[in-house]
Structure formats: structure tokens, C-alpha cells
Amino acid sequence: LLYLNRDDDAFSFIKYWMDDFDDHYDERRKIHKNSREGEWIYPRQDGCRYLDIFKECPTVTPKYVDLWFLVALCIIKMRIVAANKAAQDSLKLFSKSPTGKSFNDDVTTAISEFTVGDQKERSMVENQRRQVERLMDQIHVNNPSMLPSIINPMPLKSKPLPQGYSRGKPAEAYLVLNDCNRCFVRTPGATAWLEKRFGKRPKYDVSIDYYH
């Protein structure tokens, strides 16, 4: 879903599985039983990608959340921040152009609000930044190899593909990295955000147990 830029759908899917499944087991069982192949069965609302997953699922224990979910949520939030940053950069370039300089303050303000939003929009973006920071904190608690491996993947990726994994171990980070790396690389500013935390070539645990 993330590769298809269906971020609202991705968020909806994650929320569905993070929510209190046992409280709605019979209802959800009926939905799955009556569904058809290819049918989208997960509750969805436009713009849900802006929501805070931990507020939407207040009873969830963060340390037990699937690592794939946390990383996907981090990417979704980073994309929101990146889109706003791109709009800001475009506005700055336009403001320095002959056309941009020719407008009065009222027109410039209107263009700015249309392009990057008003104060409410800016507050929303700051909220997304805070969510990114919290998600990165939780990812690093749940698996310390995960985020450093995105910046410096070769120490981990030079190893054979693990056939299984345990939570919090390098093998788990390896498998998540296989799924998420291209999304991170394609998100403007994501690598720089991680490098600010871990440096350009961070060292991390890459020990994987292979059972034959």
C-alpha cells in the first residue's frame, strides 16, 4: 500500500489490527467470513493518515506493536512532513522570482496559505513531526538494530536471509528492512532525519542465529 501511495489505506489497515481485536471478535469474524477476494474490508476515512495511532488505539502496549507497523507509520508521517517541506521550498523559490516579488503583501499571504497552509496547518505539521519522533523512539526501543540498519544496511544485508526471527533481534530488522528500505530512501528528508539521530554510518547489532 505504501508503494502505491495509499497512505490512508495503510493507516486504516494498521489501526484495524492494532485495535482491541478480542472486543470485536465476532463482528470482525463475520466481516472476514462474508468478504470476497480483493474486497477492501477495513474501515477507512479520508485523511486518517494524520491521526495519532496511539490515541486511536489507547489500550495498545507500544512495546508489543508489530515492528512492521511502527516502521510503516513512521514512513507515513515522514511523507506528510516531506510534502509540507516541498511546498515551503517551492514557495520560497516563487517569492524570489520576478513574479513573486511583484505581488503585494496580501496576495503573498494568500498564496502562502494556499501553498503551505495557515497556522492550523502549520500546527498539524508540527504534530506530525512529534509523532515521527515518538515512533522512532518506540522503534528503537523495540528493536535497536532497525533504524541504524536503514542508514547503514550493508553490515546486516551482507548476511544470508534469515528464515525466521525473534522480536527485537537483528533478524527481525533484516526482514523489515527488506520491505521498507525503498520507501525510506524515496521519502525526502527521511535519511537526514535518521542521520541526525544515529550518524551517517552507525554501528549496531547484526548477530543472527541460523538454525540448520
mmCIF file of C-alpha atoms in Angstrom:
data_model
loop_
_atom_site.group_PDB
_atom_site.id
_atom_site.type_symbol
_atom_site.label_atom_id
_atom_site.label_comp_id
_atom_site.label_asym_id
_atom_site.label_seq_id
_atom_site.Cartn_x
_atom_site.Cartn_y
_atom_site.Cartn_z
ATOM 1 C CA LEU A 1 0.000 0.000 0.000
ATOM 2 C CA LEU A 2 2.827 2.415 0.762
ATOM 3 C CA TYR A 3 4.466 1.717 -2.598
ATOM 4 C CA LEU A 4 1.119 2.637 -4.201
ATOM 5 C CA ASN A 5 0.939 5.867 -2.127
ATOM 6 C CA ARG A 6 -2.237 4.617 -0.445
ATOM 7 C CA ASP A 7 -1.238 6.024 2.937
ATOM 8 C CA ASP A 8 -4.796 6.378 4.276
ATOM 9 C CA ASP A 9 -5.472 2.740 3.422
ATOM 10 C CA ALA A 10 -2.202 1.674 5.043
ATOM 11 C CA PHE A 11 -3.045 3.578 8.220
ATOM 12 C CA SER A 12 -6.556 2.078 8.263
ATOM 13 C CA PHE A 13 -5.162 -1.442 7.878
ATOM 14 C CA ILE A 14 -2.682 -0.925 10.732
ATOM 15 C CA LYS A 15 -5.302 0.602 13.015
ATOM 16 C CA TYR A 16 -7.656 -2.302 12.335
ATOM 17 C CA TRP A 17 -5.107 -4.880 13.504
ATOM 18 C CA MET A 18 -3.766 -2.777 16.394
ATOM 19 C CA ASP A 19 -7.215 -2.113 17.826
ATOM 20 C CA ASP A 20 -8.724 -4.332 20.537
ATOM 21 C CA PHE A 21 -9.375 -7.299 18.312
ATOM 22 C CA ASP A 22 -10.840 -9.515 21.052
ATOM 23 C CA ASP A 23 -13.513 -6.915 21.891
ATOM 24 C CA HIS A 24 -14.903 -7.126 18.352
ATOM 25 C CA TYR A 25 -14.008 -10.708 17.502
ATOM 26 C CA ASP A 26 -17.476 -11.945 16.499
ATOM 27 C CA GLU A 27 -18.209 -8.850 14.441
ATOM 28 C CA ARG A 28 -14.880 -8.989 12.626
ATOM 29 C CA ARG A 29 -15.107 -12.735 12.107
ATOM 30 C CA LYS A 30 -18.406 -12.189 10.289
ATOM 31 C CA ILE A 31 -16.859 -9.464 8.100
ATOM 32 C CA HIS A 32 -13.961 -11.704 7.101
ATOM 33 C CA LYS A 33 -16.210 -14.697 6.528
ATOM 34 C CA ASN A 34 -18.533 -12.744 4.214
ATOM 35 C CA SER A 35 -15.785 -10.924 2.321
ATOM 36 C CA ARG A 36 -14.764 -11.729 -1.239
ATOM 37 C CA GLU A 37 -11.278 -11.941 -2.713
ATOM 38 C CA GLY A 38 -9.904 -8.480 -3.489
ATOM 39 C CA GLU A 39 -12.563 -6.696 -1.432
ATOM 40 C CA TRP A 40 -11.393 -3.876 0.890
ATOM 41 C CA ILE A 41 -12.933 -4.663 4.277
ATOM 42 C CA TYR A 42 -11.073 -2.292 6.583
ATOM 43 C CA PRO A 43 -12.853 0.830 7.913
ATOM 44 C CA ARG A 44 -11.372 3.890 6.224
ATOM 45 C CA GLN A 45 -11.713 7.651 6.400
ATOM 46 C CA ASP A 46 -10.058 10.251 4.200
ATOM 47 C CA GLY A 47 -7.119 11.926 5.904
ATOM 48 C CA CYS A 48 -6.819 9.296 8.635
ATOM 49 C CA ARG A 49 -3.052 9.197 7.992
ATOM 50 C CA TYR A 50 -2.808 12.420 10.028
ATOM 51 C CA LEU A 51 -4.187 10.751 13.162
ATOM 52 C CA ASP A 52 -2.040 9.663 16.111
ATOM 53 C CA ILE A 53 -2.138 5.863 16.216
ATOM 54 C CA PHE A 54 -1.502 5.751 19.957
ATOM 55 C CA LYS A 55 -4.517 7.996 20.580
ATOM 56 C CA GLU A 56 -6.614 5.933 18.182
ATOM 57 C CA CYS A 57 -5.589 2.717 19.948
ATOM 58 C CA PRO A 58 -5.140 3.881 23.561
ATOM 59 C CA THR A 59 -5.127 0.399 25.087
ATOM 60 C CA VAL A 60 -2.299 -0.925 22.938
ATOM 61 C CA THR A 61 1.043 -1.639 24.605
ATOM 62 C CA PRO A 62 3.666 0.046 22.355
ATOM 63 C CA LYS A 63 6.433 -2.466 23.055
ATOM 64 C CA TYR A 64 4.229 -5.254 21.670
ATOM 65 C CA VAL A 65 3.260 -3.472 18.451
ATOM 66 C CA ASP A 66 4.450 -5.243 15.317
ATOM 67 C CA LEU A 67 7.699 -3.672 14.096
ATOM 68 C CA TRP A 68 6.434 -3.621 10.500
ATOM 69 C CA PHE A 69 3.504 -1.471 11.665
ATOM 70 C CA LEU A 70 5.681 1.012 13.553
ATOM 71 C CA VAL A 71 8.066 1.451 10.623
ATOM 72 C CA ALA A 72 5.181 1.874 8.158
ATOM 73 C CA LEU A 73 3.583 4.503 10.401
ATOM 74 C CA CYS A 74 6.897 6.338 10.637
ATOM 75 C CA ILE A 75 7.127 6.445 6.836
ATOM 76 C CA ILE A 76 3.550 7.739 6.551
ATOM 77 C CA LYS A 77 4.270 10.570 8.979
ATOM 78 C CA MET A 78 7.596 11.435 7.354
ATOM 79 C CA ARG A 79 5.842 11.717 3.997
ATOM 80 C CA ILE A 80 3.419 14.281 5.414
ATOM 81 C CA VAL A 81 6.282 16.383 6.751
ATOM 82 C CA ALA A 82 8.207 15.987 3.470
ATOM 83 C CA ALA A 83 5.232 17.140 1.408
ATOM 84 C CA ASN A 84 4.907 20.275 3.513
ATOM 85 C CA LYS A 85 8.657 20.932 3.250
ATOM 86 C CA ALA A 86 8.480 20.631 -0.551
ATOM 87 C CA ALA A 87 5.623 23.157 -0.607
ATOM 88 C CA GLN A 88 7.642 25.554 1.557
ATOM 89 C CA ASP A 89 10.673 25.262 -0.719
ATOM 90 C CA SER A 90 8.543 25.915 -3.800
ATOM 91 C CA LEU A 91 7.038 28.985 -2.132
ATOM 92 C CA LYS A 92 10.493 30.362 -1.285
ATOM 93 C CA LEU A 93 11.644 29.962 -4.885
ATOM 94 C CA PHE A 94 8.483 31.630 -6.167
ATOM 95 C CA SER A 95 8.849 34.519 -3.688
ATOM 96 C CA LYS A 96 12.335 35.261 -5.051
ATOM 97 C CA SER A 97 11.182 35.228 -8.663
ATOM 98 C CA PRO A 98 10.277 38.476 -10.519
ATOM 99 C CA THR A 99 6.611 37.465 -10.486
ATOM 100 C CA GLY A 100 6.653 36.687 -6.799
ATOM 101 C CA LYS A 101 8.315 39.991 -5.947
ATOM 102 C CA SER A 102 5.675 41.895 -7.895
ATOM 103 C CA PHE A 103 2.823 40.882 -5.569
ATOM 104 C CA ASN A 104 1.765 42.926 -2.560
ATOM 105 C CA ASP A 105 1.676 41.515 0.966
ATOM 106 C CA ASP A 106 -1.985 40.498 0.852
ATOM 107 C CA VAL A 107 -1.530 38.447 -2.310
ATOM 108 C CA THR A 108 1.697 36.913 -0.983
ATOM 109 C CA THR A 109 -0.074 35.895 2.237
ATOM 110 C CA ALA A 110 -2.944 34.341 0.291
ATOM 111 C CA ILE A 111 -0.522 32.368 -1.890
ATOM 112 C CA SER A 112 1.373 31.227 1.198
ATOM 113 C CA GLU A 113 -1.773 29.975 2.926
ATOM 114 C CA PHE A 114 -2.884 28.194 -0.238
ATOM 115 C CA THR A 115 0.532 26.561 -0.699
ATOM 116 C CA VAL A 116 1.693 25.654 2.807
ATOM 117 C CA GLY A 117 -1.443 26.323 4.831
ATOM 118 C CA ASP A 118 -2.413 28.638 7.647
ATOM 119 C CA GLN A 119 -1.429 28.472 11.315
ATOM 120 C CA LYS A 120 -3.696 25.466 11.848
ATOM 121 C CA GLU A 121 -1.942 23.626 9.033
ATOM 122 C CA ARG A 122 1.484 24.501 10.437
ATOM 123 C CA SER A 123 0.437 23.223 13.858
ATOM 124 C CA MET A 124 -0.703 19.988 12.232
ATOM 125 C CA VAL A 125 2.702 19.532 10.575
ATOM 126 C CA GLU A 126 4.465 20.126 13.891
ATOM 127 C CA ASN A 127 2.220 17.493 15.409
ATOM 128 C CA GLN A 128 3.284 15.065 12.666
ATOM 129 C CA ARG A 129 6.932 15.805 13.487
ATOM 130 C CA ARG A 130 6.300 14.919 17.121
ATOM 131 C CA GLN A 131 4.624 11.703 16.046
ATOM 132 C CA VAL A 132 7.667 10.816 13.928
ATOM 133 C CA GLU A 133 9.927 11.366 16.926
ATOM 134 C CA ARG A 134 7.752 9.212 19.166
ATOM 135 C CA LEU A 135 7.546 6.451 16.574
ATOM 136 C CA MET A 136 11.322 6.477 16.119
ATOM 137 C CA ASP A 137 11.753 6.316 19.892
ATOM 138 C CA GLN A 138 9.449 3.299 20.076
ATOM 139 C CA ILE A 139 11.049 1.561 17.093
ATOM 140 C CA HIS A 140 14.461 1.920 18.689
ATOM 141 C CA VAL A 141 13.173 0.549 21.994
ATOM 142 C CA ASN A 142 11.514 -2.415 20.294
ATOM 143 C CA ASN A 143 14.465 -3.203 18.016
ATOM 144 C CA PRO A 144 17.736 -1.213 18.374
ATOM 145 C CA SER A 145 19.053 -2.563 15.051
ATOM 146 C CA MET A 146 16.144 -1.316 12.948
ATOM 147 C CA LEU A 147 16.710 2.394 12.356
ATOM 148 C CA PRO A 148 20.524 2.251 12.151
ATOM 149 C CA SER A 149 20.227 -0.506 9.538
ATOM 150 C CA ILE A 150 18.202 1.791 7.273
ATOM 151 C CA ILE A 151 21.083 4.286 7.151
ATOM 152 C CA ASN A 152 23.848 1.693 7.041
ATOM 153 C CA PRO A 153 22.282 -1.518 5.683
ATOM 154 C CA MET A 154 25.350 -3.390 4.431
ATOM 155 C CA PRO A 155 26.520 -4.891 7.774
ATOM 156 C CA LEU A 156 23.118 -6.563 8.058
ATOM 157 C CA LYS A 157 22.318 -7.164 4.390
ATOM 158 C CA SER A 158 25.663 -8.859 3.784
ATOM 159 C CA LYS A 159 24.368 -11.771 5.835
ATOM 160 C CA PRO A 160 22.191 -14.589 4.457
ATOM 161 C CA LEU A 161 18.445 -14.116 4.569
ATOM 162 C CA PRO A 162 17.110 -15.370 7.931
ATOM 163 C CA GLN A 163 14.343 -17.944 7.788
ATOM 164 C CA GLY A 164 12.735 -16.746 10.990
ATOM 165 C CA TYR A 165 13.092 -14.107 13.664
ATOM 166 C CA SER A 166 12.502 -13.182 17.284
ATOM 167 C CA ARG A 167 11.126 -9.833 18.373
ATOM 168 C CA GLY A 168 13.784 -7.230 18.986
ATOM 169 C CA LYS A 169 16.570 -9.178 17.246
ATOM 170 C CA PRO A 170 18.627 -8.312 14.136
ATOM 171 C CA ALA A 171 16.845 -10.983 12.084
ATOM 172 C CA GLU A 172 13.583 -9.088 12.564
ATOM 173 C CA ALA A 173 15.261 -5.837 11.473
ATOM 174 C CA TYR A 174 16.662 -7.631 8.402
ATOM 175 C CA LEU A 175 13.200 -8.749 7.263
ATOM 176 C CA VAL A 176 11.574 -5.371 7.912
ATOM 177 C CA LEU A 177 14.443 -3.660 6.105
ATOM 178 C CA ASN A 178 13.724 -5.806 3.045
ATOM 179 C CA ASP A 179 10.198 -4.416 2.956
ATOM 180 C CA CYS A 180 10.711 -0.787 3.939
ATOM 181 C CA ASN A 181 14.090 0.369 2.656
ATOM 182 C CA ARG A 182 12.956 1.702 -0.723
ATOM 183 C CA CYS A 183 10.101 3.647 0.886
ATOM 184 C CA PHE A 184 12.519 5.318 3.277
ATOM 185 C CA VAL A 185 15.020 6.144 0.530
ATOM 186 C CA ARG A 186 12.251 7.662 -1.616
ATOM 187 C CA THR A 187 10.957 9.888 1.196
ATOM 188 C CA PRO A 188 12.731 13.279 1.036
ATOM 189 C CA GLY A 189 14.459 14.112 4.301
ATOM 190 C CA ALA A 190 13.970 10.671 5.857
ATOM 191 C CA THR A 191 17.627 9.644 5.685
ATOM 192 C CA ALA A 192 18.764 13.014 7.054
ATOM 193 C CA TRP A 193 16.277 12.675 9.901
ATOM 194 C CA LEU A 194 17.752 9.312 10.884
ATOM 195 C CA GLU A 195 21.337 10.509 10.421
ATOM 196 C CA LYS A 196 20.668 13.329 12.870
ATOM 197 C CA ARG A 197 19.987 10.664 15.483
ATOM 198 C CA PHE A 198 22.479 7.958 14.621
ATOM 199 C CA GLY A 199 25.151 9.497 12.377
ATOM 200 C CA LYS A 200 25.968 8.518 8.797
ATOM 201 C CA ARG A 201 27.441 5.063 9.451
ATOM 202 C CA PRO A 202 26.057 3.826 12.773
ATOM 203 C CA LYS A 203 27.199 0.565 14.300
ATOM 204 C CA TYR A 204 24.572 -1.838 15.589
ATOM 205 C CA ASP A 205 23.986 -5.472 16.478
ATOM 206 C CA VAL A 206 23.915 -7.695 13.376
ATOM 207 C CA SER A 207 24.219 -11.096 15.060
ATOM 208 C CA ILE A 208 21.759 -13.583 13.571
ATOM 209 C CA ASP A 209 21.291 -17.167 14.668
ATOM 210 C CA TYR A 210 20.861 -19.588 11.783
ATOM 211 C CA TYR A 211 19.404 -22.959 12.609
ATOM 212 C CA HIS A 212 20.034 -25.840 10.230
#
